């Protein structure tokens, strides 16, 4: 499996960074511009996530089948003195995953549910709006993605950030369409139950709205 994990440090003082961070549509376009075609096609999924650990930090993470080229981000949103991107092959780490291992994790998800409509009509997708609903959304998906989160009554995960982002789905050309994405950031400790399913989750994402910065799960060693 050829997969790359990339971390790019955006310069929060740059006007380009402010513009990108404000719109998942623009950030999505900037991420796909890091790859030659067919980098954005469904069978070559590119996942991304924007972390904001402090007022002065903006970290873009990507998982992709090819190593990205980040010159365009350096020009509009990077640091003048040094390139901000670091990529490494993800495959060796993924192969070392084993049953019973414990990892600190972060996931920004798009917790939604489908509401049934009338006969012959498509169901409507609506967001979960409370932290408890969003946490339940992840707990219900953990097993199918190869991990556990402890006792459901006292899980090893918390919702640490929630937001709703409204943005234009179309750029200057074409009709203007508004979209709203509900996001929840989950932080906690997971236990590996099925390494193959977890590898798939790490490279293909969890949930919906992957084009808009949702679904990317990352792991770090548990202390």
C-alpha positions as CSV (number, residue, x, y, z in Angstrom):
1,X,0.0,0.0,0.0
2,X,1.5,3.3,-1.1
3,X,0.1,6.1,1.1
4,X,1.5,9.3,2.4
5,X,0.8,11.3,5.5
6,X,1.5,15.1,5.3
7,X,1.5,17.9,7.8
8,X,1.6,21.4,6.6
9,X,2.0,24.4,8.9
10,X,0.0,27.4,7.6
11,X,1.1,30.9,8.5
12,X,-2.0,32.4,10.3
13,X,-0.7,35.9,9.6
14,X,-1.0,35.5,5.9
15,X,-4.1,36.8,4.1
16,X,-4.1,33.6,2.0
17,X,-4.3,31.5,5.2
18,X,-7.3,33.5,6.4
19,X,-9.1,33.1,3.1
20,X,-8.4,29.3,3.0
21,X,-9.4,28.7,6.6
22,X,-12.7,30.6,6.1
23,X,-14.0,28.3,3.3
24,X,-13.8,24.5,3.2
25,X,-14.5,24.8,-0.5
26,X,-11.3,26.8,-1.1
27,X,-9.3,24.6,1.2
28,X,-10.5,21.5,-0.7
29,X,-9.4,23.1,-4.0
30,X,-6.0,24.0,-2.5
31,X,-5.6,20.4,-1.3
32,X,-6.4,18.9,-4.7
33,X,-4.1,21.4,-6.4
34,X,-1.3,19.6,-4.6
35,X,-1.7,16.6,-6.7
36,X,-1.6,15.9,-10.5
37,X,-4.8,14.4,-12.0
38,X,-6.4,12.1,-11.0
39,X,-5.6,13.1,-7.4
40,X,-9.2,14.2,-6.7
41,X,-11.0,11.2,-8.1
42,X,-13.0,9.0,-5.8
43,X,-10.8,5.9,-6.2
44,X,-7.8,7.9,-5.2
45,X,-9.2,9.5,-2.1
46,X,-7.4,12.5,-0.6
47,X,-8.4,13.1,3.0
48,X,-7.6,16.4,4.8
49,X,-8.2,18.0,8.2
50,X,-7.4,21.4,9.6
51,X,-6.3,21.6,13.2
52,X,-6.2,24.8,15.1
53,X,-4.4,24.0,18.4
54,X,-4.0,27.6,19.3
55,X,-4.8,31.1,18.1
56,X,-1.4,31.2,16.4
57,X,-1.3,27.7,14.8
58,X,-3.0,26.2,11.8
59,X,-1.9,22.7,10.8
60,X,-3.2,21.0,7.7
61,X,-3.0,17.2,7.6
62,X,-3.5,15.1,4.5
63,X,-3.5,11.4,3.7
64,X,-3.1,10.7,0.0
65,X,-1.9,8.0,-2.4
66,X,0.8,10.4,-3.8
67,X,3.1,12.8,-2.1
68,X,1.8,16.3,-2.5
69,X,3.5,19.3,-4.1
70,X,3.1,22.2,-1.7
71,X,4.6,25.2,-3.6
72,X,1.3,26.9,-4.2
73,X,0.6,26.8,-0.4
74,X,4.0,28.1,0.3
75,X,3.3,31.1,-1.9
76,X,-0.1,32.0,-0.5
77,X,-0.2,30.7,3.0
78,X,3.2,29.5,4.1
79,X,6.1,30.9,6.0
80,X,8.6,33.0,4.1
81,X,11.7,31.5,5.6
82,X,11.0,27.8,5.2
83,X,8.6,25.4,3.5
84,X,5.8,24.3,5.8
85,X,5.2,20.8,4.5
86,X,6.5,17.4,5.7
87,X,5.4,14.2,4.1
88,X,6.3,10.6,4.9
89,X,5.3,7.2,3.7
90,X,2.4,6.0,5.9
91,X,2.5,2.3,4.8
92,X,5.1,1.1,7.4
93,X,3.2,2.6,10.2
94,X,-0.1,1.1,9.0
95,X,1.4,-2.3,8.7
96,X,2.6,-2.2,12.3
97,X,-1.0,-1.8,13.7
98,X,-2.0,-4.8,15.8
99,X,-4.9,-6.1,17.8
100,X,-5.0,-4.7,21.4
101,X,-2.8,-1.7,20.8
102,X,-3.9,1.6,22.3
103,X,-3.5,4.9,20.5
104,X,-4.3,8.5,21.2
105,X,-6.5,9.7,18.3
106,X,-8.1,12.7,16.8
107,X,-11.0,12.8,14.3
108,X,-12.9,15.7,12.9
109,X,-16.3,14.2,11.8
110,X,-19.5,15.2,10.2
111,X,-22.1,13.7,12.6
112,X,-25.4,13.4,10.7
113,X,-28.4,11.1,10.5
114,X,-30.9,10.2,7.8
115,X,-34.5,11.1,8.5
116,X,-37.1,9.0,6.6
117,X,-39.3,10.9,4.1
118,X,-42.6,9.8,2.5
119,X,-43.0,6.8,0.2
120,X,-40.9,7.1,-2.9
121,X,-38.9,10.1,-1.5
122,X,-35.3,10.2,-0.6
123,X,-34.5,10.6,3.1
124,X,-33.2,13.9,4.4
125,X,-29.7,14.1,6.0
126,X,-29.7,16.3,9.1
127,X,-26.9,17.0,11.5
128,X,-26.6,15.9,15.1
129,X,-26.5,19.1,17.1
130,X,-25.7,18.2,20.7
131,X,-22.3,17.0,22.0
132,X,-24.0,13.8,23.3
133,X,-25.6,13.0,20.0
134,X,-22.3,13.6,18.2
135,X,-20.5,11.3,20.7
136,X,-23.1,8.6,20.2
137,X,-22.6,8.9,16.4
138,X,-18.9,8.0,16.8
139,X,-19.5,5.2,19.4
140,X,-22.0,3.5,17.0
141,X,-19.3,3.5,14.3
142,X,-16.3,2.4,16.2
143,X,-16.6,-1.3,15.8
144,X,-17.2,-1.2,12.1
145,X,-14.0,0.8,11.7
146,X,-11.9,-1.7,13.8
147,X,-11.6,-0.1,17.2
148,X,-13.2,0.3,20.6
149,X,-13.7,3.3,22.8
150,X,-14.1,1.6,26.2
151,X,-17.3,1.5,28.2
152,X,-20.2,3.2,26.3
153,X,-21.2,4.7,29.7
154,X,-17.8,6.1,30.3
155,X,-16.0,6.1,26.9
156,X,-12.4,7.0,26.3
157,X,-13.3,9.9,24.0
158,X,-14.6,13.4,24.3
159,X,-16.1,16.0,21.9
160,X,-13.5,18.8,22.2
161,X,-14.7,21.2,19.6
162,X,-17.9,21.8,17.6
163,X,-18.8,24.2,14.9
164,X,-21.1,24.9,11.9
165,X,-19.5,26.5,8.8
166,X,-21.6,28.1,6.0
167,X,-19.8,28.7,2.8
168,X,-20.2,29.0,-1.0
169,X,-19.9,25.7,-2.8
170,X,-19.3,27.4,-6.1
171,X,-16.6,29.9,-7.0
172,X,-17.0,33.0,-9.2
173,X,-18.1,31.1,-12.2
174,X,-21.4,29.3,-12.1
175,X,-24.5,29.7,-9.8
176,X,-23.9,30.5,-6.2
177,X,-24.8,27.7,-3.9
178,X,-24.6,27.8,-0.1
179,X,-23.6,24.8,2.0
180,X,-23.4,24.3,5.8
181,X,-21.2,21.7,7.4
182,X,-21.6,20.6,11.0
183,X,-18.3,19.4,12.4
184,X,-17.2,17.8,15.7
185,X,-13.7,17.2,16.8
186,X,-13.2,14.0,18.8
187,X,-10.1,13.4,21.0
188,X,-9.4,10.3,23.0
189,X,-7.8,6.8,23.2
190,X,-8.9,3.9,21.1
191,X,-8.0,0.2,21.3
192,X,-7.4,-1.7,18.0
193,X,-9.9,-4.5,17.5
194,X,-9.4,-5.2,13.8
195,X,-6.2,-3.8,12.2
196,X,-7.5,-4.2,8.6
197,X,-10.7,-2.3,9.3
198,X,-8.7,0.4,11.1
199,X,-6.2,0.7,8.2
200,X,-9.2,1.3,5.9
201,X,-10.6,4.0,8.2
202,X,-7.2,5.7,8.4
203,X,-6.9,5.8,4.6
204,X,-10.5,6.1,3.4
205,X,-12.0,8.2,6.2
206,X,-15.0,8.0,8.5
207,X,-18.4,9.5,7.7
208,X,-19.5,12.1,5.2
209,X,-18.2,15.5,4.0
210,X,-14.7,14.2,3.4
211,X,-14.2,16.8,0.6
212,X,-14.7,19.5,3.3
213,X,-12.2,18.5,5.9
214,X,-14.1,15.7,7.7
215,X,-13.3,12.0,8.2
216,X,-9.5,12.0,8.7
217,X,-8.5,9.9,11.7
218,X,-5.0,10.2,13.0
219,X,-3.1,8.3,15.7
220,X,-0.3,9.1,18.1
221,X,1.4,6.9,20.8
222,X,-0.5,6.6,24.0
223,X,1.5,7.6,27.1
